[in-house]
Structures are given as structure tokens and as C-alpha cells.
């Protein structure tokens, strides 16, 4: 049977282990041989025991586990061609020419580059006498399928990344806990949430927790945001609200792209509104804990689809990324999804904020 490897890469997210479980079991159920690459790209470069054959029971119980149980890493060696040559050699040694990768846009970009380079790597292995011509003959084409695992929900073309809803849930829970002190002392809290350059977590947490004000990178506040925010907070207080919750995305900035820090917001609330204010940075709590039911479902359905995509592929097929669009699991060209994601970042850089807001959710030509 075909040999299909699964790997997680980049920052961990809740549901990644469930995705690995789904890929392993769908691979076995399809009569193929399953491998897991441990510690991300580092495991591909190191080879040996880091590329482990998987059995049905090896992933038992993984659906409800946080993080990734096969490990992940940022790997310098894989960024250089010699590292990728070693990785290819390790894969051929095991007869693997299909790789399902669960990670963020950086990890998936690396994967597609690897695929494009693969035929050249095969030639080089033969030229250098590392592999015999007949060993590589059956593996002239590398099959890559992407699964998007990240708490940030920052990939264009999919409505949800594996992990984002668990993280949102954790953030809401944390803010609910903070409410006790906020309400008791009539305090203000400035809460910094993750998301890197993406404001999805901050925006959704703001809606879900009834925040007074939020700061996200895609839609920076007006030039007079300091007055605006203070006025909104004062108004809510005048209406009888005993607490103030301001959510700041870690990537927040003003319209001139100057970073907006939680401490800056705290000083305004203290000095200009006269509120007893604290800053809470939620940090990696947002990335941990058991995945939500949604992420378990998403990881399972997408993991199954990833294996089907591997089995459907021909040398002509573009590498797909498995997405969810309006509740349907769909395949899209990986390069397009990444290009679209990079485009949003570029829009923010050139201060096209209207474009960035639209671009996060925009559909693109299939
Ligand atoms: O991409 C996930 C994420 O948690 C981001 O929200 C955050 O900016 C980053 O990773 C933190 O990275 P690290 O865990 O390497 O500090």
C-alpha cells in the first residue's frame, strides 16, 4: 500500500493531535501504511526513529488532547537545501512520497516548496550515489496536503483553522474569571490576546464577552481613538456598568502602524477616566487545554479529507489545502490560500485597512 506520513509544524494548537489521529486511522482504513514524523521538519531531517510507523492504537485517546502529541519545532536545517536533501533521502529510505502537514502558513509554504523541489532532489540523491535510480523511480512525485492548524485563524480561504475556536473558548473563560474582580472592585481590565498579525481572536472575544472596546490590526481605530475610547468607557459607566473590559490584539496598531500596547491603554483609563486599571496578558493559556467539540470535529473531518486528497492526486494535481467554507469541507490550491494570506498582510502594510478587513474572509477563485 501507499505510504502516507503525517506531521505537525509551527505553533501547536488544540485539535492538532486529533488531526493526526484522523490521518493515521483514515490511512490505515484505506489499506495504506501510516507514518508520523515527530518534531516537525526536524524529524524529517533527522530521520530514523523520528519517522515512526503508526498503528491504529498508537493514536488512541488523542482526540481530546491539547497541543500536538507528535511534537513540533522550528527547524533551521530544513530552510537550507542540504537539509531538505537529507529529509528527502530519509523519506525515500522508508518509501514515503506523501506528506500531510498540519500547521500555519509558514509551515505550509515550506511544504509546497519542498514539493516543487522534489524531482531535483531525487536527481541529486542519485547523482551523489545516496540512492539508486530504481529506488527513486517510483517516487518522482511528492504529494503534499495541507491542514491548517493555528489558534490565530489567519489563513485566507478557510472559515476556521484547527484550534481557533478552542482558543476563543479559553479566552472567553478567562475573561469571565476576570469579571469577578472587575465587578467587585469596579475596575477596568485591559486584556491582551494572541493572534500574531490577525485580529480574529480579539474581535470574536470582544463580541462574545461584550467588551467595551477592542483593538485589532485590520481595522485600526480613528485618529482620535484616545478620546473615542475614553468617551465610550465613560458613557458605559454613566449607564451603570461596574466593569470595563478592553481587548487588545497583540498585533494592534494605529492608522500610522504604531503599535498600541496594553499599558498605553491602561494609562489612558487611569489618567483620563480615573479608573483603577489592570493589564492581563493571557499568553499561552490561550493555546492550551482540551480542544472544543468544534475543533475535534474539524480535525477529524479534515484529516479524513486530507487522506482522500492524497489518494485522488495525480502528478498534475496542485497541492491542496483542506478548508472549511460555510460548513463544507473543501479542497483549495495551497499556493492560492497562502498568496491570499500574504496579500492581506501587504494590505495592512500599505494601510489599506478596508481591503484587509474584506481580505480576511474573501473567497478566491478556485
Ligand atoms: O501562531 C500562534 C501564536 O500563539 C500566535 O498567536 C503568537 O503570536 C505566537 O504563536 C507566539 O509564538 P511562541 O509560542 O513561539 O512565543
XYZ file of C-alpha atoms in Angstrom, residues 72-318:
247
model
C 6.566 20.343 16.639
C 9.636 22.520 16.158
C 11.044 25.420 14.244
C 13.747 23.844 12.096
C 16.668 25.835 10.665
C 18.199 22.889 8.779
C 15.094 22.432 6.607
C 15.361 26.064 5.428
C 18.580 25.136 3.578
C 18.735 22.831 0.567
C 21.185 20.328 2.140
C 18.693 19.829 4.976
C 15.898 19.195 2.510
C 18.087 16.736 0.578
C 18.665 14.789 3.796
C 14.916 14.923 4.508
C 14.121 13.567 1.042
C 16.707 10.820 1.499
C 15.126 9.810 4.821
C 11.707 9.662 3.203
C 12.869 7.532 0.266
C 14.578 5.181 2.707
C 11.112 4.479 4.143
C 9.350 4.650 0.761
C 7.290 7.704 1.722
C 6.191 10.095 -1.000
C 3.034 11.564 0.525
C 3.020 14.009 3.404
C 0.053 15.518 5.230
C 1.161 18.599 7.161
C -0.844 20.348 9.827
C 0.492 23.822 10.529
C 0.276 27.526 9.832
C 1.028 29.403 6.625
C 4.808 29.349 7.154
C 4.909 25.574 7.538
C 2.619 25.029 4.570
C 4.668 27.345 2.346
C 7.765 25.302 3.212
C 5.908 22.126 2.295
C 4.889 23.333 -1.137
C 8.442 24.493 -1.884
C 9.670 21.028 -0.913
C 7.192 19.509 -3.379
C 8.349 21.809 -6.196
C 11.978 20.953 -5.485
C 11.385 17.220 -5.080
C 12.247 15.976 -8.626
C 15.545 17.886 -8.431
C 16.250 16.406 -5.014
C 15.631 12.906 -6.432
C 18.142 13.559 -9.229
C 20.673 14.835 -6.713
C 20.275 11.767 -4.495
C 21.052 9.548 -7.486
C 23.941 11.755 -8.709
C 25.535 11.730 -5.277
C 25.180 7.966 -5.097
C 22.967 8.197 -1.991
C 20.097 6.373 -3.724
C 19.922 4.055 -6.706
C 17.915 5.090 -9.765
C 15.421 2.233 -9.214
C 14.817 3.362 -5.613
C 13.657 6.828 -6.640
C 11.850 5.781 -9.836
C 8.545 5.092 -8.119
C 8.770 8.314 -6.110
C 9.316 11.010 -8.741
C 6.369 12.990 -7.397
C 5.920 14.231 -3.841
C 2.353 14.517 -2.686
C 1.689 17.297 -0.184
C -1.644 18.016 1.512
C -2.063 20.865 3.979
C -4.259 21.039 7.064
C -4.445 24.416 8.753
C -3.659 24.220 12.449
C -3.347 27.518 14.313
C -5.164 29.387 17.049
C -4.891 32.626 15.051
C -7.459 31.837 12.315
C -5.247 33.789 9.970
C -5.374 31.720 6.774
C -7.436 33.203 3.956
C -9.790 30.831 2.209
C -10.944 28.844 5.217
C -13.538 29.934 7.753
C -11.796 28.311 10.719
C -8.346 26.924 11.404
C -7.976 23.873 13.630
C -7.653 25.338 17.144
C -9.140 28.814 16.779
C -12.485 28.008 18.396
C -10.834 26.244 21.338
C -8.645 29.265 21.870
C -11.616 31.616 21.654
C -13.393 29.466 24.231
C -10.380 29.666 26.563
C -10.199 33.448 26.168
C -13.904 33.827 26.995
C -13.475 31.611 30.034
C -10.507 33.698 31.231
C -12.394 36.955 30.740
C -15.387 35.526 32.641
C -12.994 34.808 35.529
C -11.612 38.335 35.410
C -15.174 39.673 35.634
C -15.352 38.696 39.308
C -12.665 41.179 40.306
C -13.702 43.770 37.737
C -17.284 43.800 39.036
C -16.350 43.598 42.718
C -13.886 46.499 42.562
C -15.487 48.382 39.656
C -12.167 48.033 37.874
C -11.067 48.244 34.266
C -9.084 45.413 32.671
C -7.022 45.647 29.529
C -6.675 42.137 28.153
C -4.070 41.264 25.565
C -4.937 38.296 23.376
C -2.831 36.395 20.837
C -3.319 36.195 17.088
C 0.001 37.455 15.743
C -0.962 39.783 12.838
C -4.579 38.692 12.867
C -7.407 40.231 14.900
C -9.888 37.347 14.698
C -9.436 36.157 18.297
C -9.686 39.726 19.656
C -12.733 40.541 17.542
C -14.626 37.361 18.406
C -13.688 37.608 22.072
C -14.931 41.204 22.063
C -18.280 40.132 20.651
C -18.537 37.061 22.893
C -17.648 38.874 26.110
C -19.332 42.215 25.459
C -16.082 44.164 25.631
C -16.281 47.956 25.799
C -13.623 48.498 23.130
C -11.293 46.356 21.022
C -8.105 46.953 19.059
C -7.347 44.802 16.011
C -4.692 45.177 13.287
C -7.081 45.006 10.307
C -9.280 47.872 11.439
C -7.221 50.325 13.480
C -9.122 52.960 15.466
C -9.662 56.509 14.223
C -7.054 59.262 14.614
C -8.871 60.424 17.776
C -9.041 56.952 19.232
C -7.824 58.026 22.659
C -10.777 60.428 23.067
C -13.159 57.954 21.438
C -12.214 55.121 23.750
C -12.368 57.250 26.884
C -15.777 58.602 25.846
C -17.175 55.118 25.180
C -15.929 53.875 28.535
C -17.300 56.935 30.383
C -20.655 56.530 28.662
C -20.893 52.855 29.664
C -20.030 53.770 33.246
C -22.679 56.506 33.270
C -25.184 53.882 32.160
C -24.375 51.931 35.304
C -21.762 49.435 34.116
C -19.470 48.408 37.000
C -16.667 46.947 34.900
C -14.666 47.845 31.824
C -13.107 45.274 29.509
C -10.812 46.394 26.696
C -9.345 43.742 24.398
C -6.086 44.433 22.617
C -4.853 42.076 19.900
C -1.115 41.517 20.260
C -0.671 42.881 16.717
C -2.770 46.019 17.308
C -1.598 49.342 15.911
C -2.959 52.757 14.998
C -3.573 54.043 11.467
C 0.097 55.017 11.211
C 1.051 51.436 12.128
C 2.438 52.415 15.547
C 1.925 49.535 17.956
C -0.846 50.060 20.518
C 0.256 48.491 23.780
C -1.983 47.366 26.638
C -0.019 49.619 29.022
C -0.685 52.648 26.854
C -4.412 51.858 27.034
C -4.183 51.286 30.795
C -2.572 54.708 31.348
C -5.365 56.399 29.437
C -8.042 54.672 31.502
C -6.258 55.521 34.750
C -5.270 59.093 33.964
C -8.162 60.304 31.859
C -11.130 58.249 33.069
C -9.873 57.771 36.613
C -10.390 54.019 36.652
C -8.446 51.559 38.750
C -6.993 49.557 35.843
C -5.031 46.330 35.465
C -3.429 44.685 32.446
C -3.760 40.928 31.908
C -1.781 39.204 29.178
C -3.441 35.841 28.642
C -0.396 34.282 26.946
C -0.100 30.564 26.219
C -3.128 29.681 28.344
C -4.953 30.564 25.121
C -3.190 27.780 23.247
C -3.662 25.020 25.792
C -6.240 22.673 27.216
C -8.543 20.192 25.543
C -9.900 21.060 22.102
C -13.526 22.185 21.852
C -16.092 19.891 20.248
C -15.893 22.023 17.101
C -12.135 21.546 16.794
C -12.428 17.786 17.359
C -14.954 17.623 14.541
C -12.962 19.891 12.250
C -9.733 17.954 12.875
C -11.456 14.638 12.192
C -13.363 15.648 9.072
C -10.367 17.462 7.596
C -7.928 14.676 8.483
C -10.120 12.173 6.634
C -10.398 14.532 3.652
C -6.609 15.002 3.588
C -6.044 11.265 3.095
C -8.715 11.162 0.379
C -6.940 14.068 -1.330
C -3.658 12.120 -1.240
C -5.298 9.095 -2.817
C -7.012 11.188 -5.526
C -3.892 13.042 -6.525
C -2.015 12.686 -9.793
C 1.395 14.213 -10.642
C -0.549 17.049 -12.291
C -2.660 17.893 -9.205
C -1.690 21.079 -7.375
